[in-house]
Coordinates of C-alpha atoms in Angstrom, one line a residue:
X1 CA 109.0 101.3 108.1
X2 CA 112.4 103.0 108.2
X3 CA 111.8 105.7 110.8
X4 CA 114.2 107.1 113.5
X5 CA 114.1 105.3 116.8
X6 CA 112.3 108.2 118.4
X7 CA 110.6 109.9 115.4
X8 CA 109.3 113.4 115.6
X9 CA 105.5 113.0 115.3
X10 CA 103.0 115.6 114.2
X11 CA 99.5 114.9 115.3
X12 CA 96.4 116.0 113.3
X13 CA 92.9 115.4 114.5
X14 CA 89.4 115.8 113.1
X15 CA 86.8 117.8 114.9
X16 CA 85.3 114.7 116.6
X17 CA 85.7 115.1 120.4
X18 CA 87.1 111.6 120.8
X19 CA 89.8 112.3 118.1
X20 CA 90.8 115.6 119.7
X21 CA 91.0 114.1 123.2
X22 CA 93.1 111.2 121.9
X23 CA 95.4 113.7 120.1
X24 CA 95.9 115.6 123.4
X25 CA 96.8 112.4 125.2
X26 CA 99.2 111.3 122.6
X27 CA 100.9 114.7 122.3
X28 CA 101.4 114.7 126.1
X29 CA 103.1 111.3 125.8
X30 CA 105.1 111.6 122.6
X31 CA 105.3 115.3 122.0
X32 CA 103.8 117.1 119.0
X33 CA 106.3 118.2 116.3
X34 CA 105.7 121.0 113.8
X35 CA 104.7 119.6 110.4
X36 CA 107.9 121.2 108.9
X37 CA 110.2 119.1 111.2
X38 CA 108.1 115.9 111.6
X39 CA 109.3 112.4 110.5
X40 CA 105.8 111.1 110.5
X41 CA 102.2 112.4 110.7
X42 CA 99.6 110.6 112.8
X43 CA 96.1 111.5 111.7
X44 CA 93.2 110.8 114.1
X45 CA 89.7 110.6 112.8
X46 CA 88.1 109.0 109.8
X47 CA 89.1 108.6 106.2
X48 CA 88.4 112.3 105.6
X49 CA 91.1 113.1 108.1
X50 CA 93.5 110.8 106.4
X51 CA 92.9 112.6 103.1
X52 CA 93.3 116.0 104.8
X53 CA 96.6 114.8 106.3
X54 CA 97.9 113.5 103.0
X55 CA 97.1 116.8 101.3
X56 CA 99.0 118.6 104.1
X57 CA 102.2 116.6 103.3
X58 CA 102.0 117.0 99.6
X59 CA 105.5 117.9 98.4
X60 CA 107.1 116.4 101.5
X61 CA 108.4 112.9 101.9
X62 CA 106.5 112.3 105.1
X63 CA 104.4 109.2 105.7
X64 CA 101.0 109.4 107.4
X65 CA 99.7 106.8 109.9
X66 CA 96.0 107.0 110.5
X67 CA 94.2 106.0 113.7
X68 CA 90.4 105.4 113.4
X69 CA 88.3 107.7 115.5
X70 CA 85.7 108.1 112.8
X71 CA 83.0 105.9 111.3
X72 CA 84.3 103.7 108.4
X73 CA 88.0 104.2 108.8
X74 CA 89.0 102.2 105.7
X75 CA 92.3 104.0 105.4
X76 CA 92.9 104.0 109.2
X77 CA 94.4 101.7 111.8
X78 CA 92.9 100.6 115.1
X79 CA 93.7 102.8 118.1
X80 CA 97.2 102.2 119.5
X81 CA 97.9 104.8 122.2
X82 CA 100.1 102.8 124.6
X83 CA 102.5 101.3 122.1
X84 CA 102.3 103.8 119.2
X85 CA 106.1 103.8 118.6
X86 CA 106.1 100.0 118.2
X87 CA 103.2 100.2 115.7
X88 CA 105.1 102.9 113.7
X89 CA 108.3 101.0 113.7
X90 CA 106.6 97.8 112.3
X91 CA 104.2 99.5 110.0
X92 CA 104.0 98.6 106.3
X93 CA 104.3 101.5 103.8
X94 CA 102.0 101.9 100.9
X95 CA 102.9 104.5 98.3
X96 CA 100.4 106.0 95.8
X97 CA 100.2 108.7 93.1
X98 CA 97.3 111.2 93.2
X99 CA 95.4 112.5 90.2
X100 CA 96.1 115.9 88.8
X101 CA 93.1 117.9 87.6
X102 CA 93.2 121.2 85.7
X103 CA 90.2 123.0 84.1
X104 CA 88.3 126.1 83.2
X105 CA 85.0 127.5 84.4
X106 CA 82.4 129.5 82.4
X107 CA 84.1 132.8 83.3
X108 CA 87.4 131.7 81.9
X109 CA 89.1 131.2 85.2
X110 CA 91.4 128.2 85.5
X111 CA 91.7 125.8 88.4
X112 CA 94.2 123.2 89.5
X113 CA 93.9 120.4 92.1
X114 CA 95.4 117.1 93.2
X115 CA 93.0 114.3 94.3
X116 CA 94.0 111.1 96.2
X117 CA 90.6 109.3 95.8
X118 CA 88.8 110.7 92.8
X119 CA 87.9 113.6 90.6
X120 CA 84.2 113.8 90.0
X121 CA 81.9 115.9 87.9
X122 CA 78.4 116.5 89.4
X123 CA 75.3 118.3 88.2
X124 CA 74.5 121.5 90.2
X125 CA 70.7 121.7 89.5
X126 CA 67.8 119.5 88.6
X127 CA 69.0 119.5 85.0
X128 CA 70.9 116.4 83.9
X129 CA 74.6 117.0 83.1
X130 CA 75.7 116.4 79.5
X131 CA 79.4 115.6 79.2
X132 CA 81.7 114.7 76.3
X133 CA 84.4 112.2 77.2
X134 CA 87.8 112.0 75.6
X135 CA 90.7 109.6 76.4
X136 CA 94.2 110.2 75.1
X137 CA 93.1 112.9 72.7
X138 CA 90.2 110.9 71.1
X139 CA 86.5 111.4 71.8
X140 CA 85.3 108.1 73.3
X141 CA 81.7 109.1 74.2
X142 CA 80.3 112.1 72.4
X143 CA 77.6 112.7 75.0
X144 CA 76.9 111.2 78.4
X145 CA 73.7 112.3 80.1
X146 CA 74.0 111.6 83.8
X147 CA 74.2 113.0 87.3
X148 CA 77.9 113.0 86.8
X149 CA 81.1 111.0 86.2
X150 CA 84.3 110.4 88.0
X151 CA 87.9 109.1 87.6
X152 CA 89.0 107.1 90.6
X153 CA 92.4 105.8 91.7
X154 CA 92.9 102.3 93.0
X155 CA 93.2 103.8 96.5
X156 CA 90.0 105.6 96.1
X157 CA 88.1 102.9 94.2
X158 CA 86.5 101.6 97.4
X159 CA 85.0 105.0 98.2
X160 CA 82.6 107.0 96.1
X161 CA 83.5 105.0 93.1
X162 CA 82.3 101.7 94.7
X163 CA 79.1 103.5 95.8
X164 CA 78.4 104.4 92.2
X165 CA 78.9 100.7 91.2
X166 CA 82.3 101.2 89.8
X167 CA 85.0 98.5 89.9
X168 CA 87.2 98.0 92.9
X169 CA 90.8 98.2 91.7
X170 CA 93.7 96.2 93.2
X171 CA 96.3 98.6 94.5
X172 CA 99.0 97.5 92.1
X173 CA 96.8 97.3 89.1
X174 CA 98.2 100.5 87.4
X175 CA 94.6 101.3 86.3
X176 CA 92.0 104.0 86.8
X177 CA 88.2 103.6 87.0
X178 CA 86.1 105.8 84.8
X179 CA 82.6 105.5 86.4
X180 CA 79.3 107.3 85.5
X181 CA 77.0 108.5 88.2
X182 CA 73.4 107.5 87.5
X183 CA 73.7 107.4 83.8
X184 CA 70.6 108.2 81.8
X185 CA 72.0 108.0 78.2
X186 CA 73.6 105.7 77.2
X187 CA 71.6 103.9 79.8
X188 CA 73.5 100.7 79.8
X189 CA 77.0 102.2 79.9
X190 CA 78.8 101.3 83.1
X191 CA 82.1 103.1 82.5
X192 CA 85.6 101.9 81.6
X193 CA 88.9 100.7 83.0
X194 CA 91.8 102.8 81.9
X195 CA 95.5 102.5 82.0
X196 CA 97.1 104.5 84.9
X197 CA 98.8 106.8 82.3
X198 CA 95.6 107.7 80.4
X199 CA 94.8 111.3 79.9
X200 CA 91.0 112.0 80.4
X201 CA 89.2 115.1 79.3
X202 CA 85.6 116.0 80.2
X203 CA 83.8 118.8 78.3
X204 CA 80.5 120.1 79.7
X205 CA 77.9 120.5 77.1
X206 CA 75.5 123.4 77.6
X207 CA 77.4 124.6 80.7
X208 CA 75.2 127.6 81.4
X209 CA 71.9 125.7 81.1
X210 CA 73.2 122.5 82.7
X211 CA 75.9 123.7 85.2
X212 CA 78.4 121.2 86.5
X213 CA 80.9 121.2 89.4
X214 CA 84.2 119.4 89.5
X215 CA 85.2 118.0 92.9
X216 CA 88.8 116.8 93.6
X217 CA 88.5 115.0 97.0
X218 CA 87.3 117.9 99.2
X219 CA 87.9 120.8 96.7
X220 CA 85.0 122.0 94.7
X221 CA 85.0 124.1 91.5
X222 CA 81.7 125.5 90.3
X223 CA 80.3 126.1 86.8
X224 CA 83.1 124.4 84.9
X225 CA 83.5 124.1 81.1
X226 CA 86.2 121.4 80.9
X227 CA 88.6 119.5 83.1
X228 CA 91.7 117.4 82.2
X229 CA 92.7 114.6 84.5
X230 CA 95.8 112.5 84.6
X231 CA 97.9 110.6 87.1
X232 CA 100.5 112.9 88.9
X233 CA 103.4 110.5 88.4
X234 CA 105.8 113.1 89.8
X235 CA 104.0 113.1 93.2
X236 CA 104.2 110.3 95.6
X237 CA 102.3 109.9 98.9
X238 CA 103.0 107.4 101.7
X239 CA 100.5 105.8 104.1
X240 CA 101.5 103.5 107.0
X241 CA 99.4 100.4 108.0
X242 CA 99.8 97.9 110.8
X243 CA 101.3 94.5 109.9
X244 CA 98.8 92.4 108.1
X245 CA 96.5 95.3 107.4
X246 CA 98.1 96.9 104.4
X247 CA 95.9 98.8 102.0
X248 CA 96.3 96.3 99.2
X249 CA 95.0 93.5 101.4
X250 CA 92.0 95.6 102.6
X251 CA 91.0 96.4 99.0
X252 CA 91.2 92.6 98.2
X253 CA 89.0 91.8 101.2
X254 CA 86.5 94.5 100.2
X255 CA 85.9 92.7 96.9
X256 CA 84.5 89.7 98.8
X257 CA 82.2 91.6 101.1
X258 CA 78.5 91.0 100.6

């Protein structure tokens, strides 16, 4: 990774005590730059902390290097406190595009969000959600009855998408996963693979009787009527991984896990 010899590092840590303690030790050794002047962000915690750090650098050309002090840590590297600068200098960069979501709720208010992993629609009550699905301006499924549905990026395909039995996408696949969540009708529908430049529209049927939320990573919007989702090809985010542990390799390995 092409960083300065002594990069200005901004540390971000989750609320886990071990992550906050590590951040204090690292800041004492390497300094702690303000985000506005940093060359690189080091995020300490789990995958949620990585997503938070990536959202913090949206609009800035600043890479994020994650150190795992969480549980799964799929997007993180192993702890490297004593030789952090060496790890940063040799790290491999992975660049991704997030999803852009825009929609309207039942009161007519509009919302906008960017999502790195997925945009999901989820039922809010015991009532099954009923959703119409359009892709590239054409209705592809007039009514899905399910707990919800999501659009996932390749980077996010190993997260919620995989838990909902969606496909794991190679990082360079230029594809999106359209995955239902506990589909009731059509019962055998398992979703679809879409081109990365597809434009997806979800319309909630009976939104007052069957309220639905839209969730873009960690942002939730309640009682929605519709949401449009597409790749934000004008936004690029950069993650750093230790040699031999690039995200594309991790996604490949994940496909062979029992």
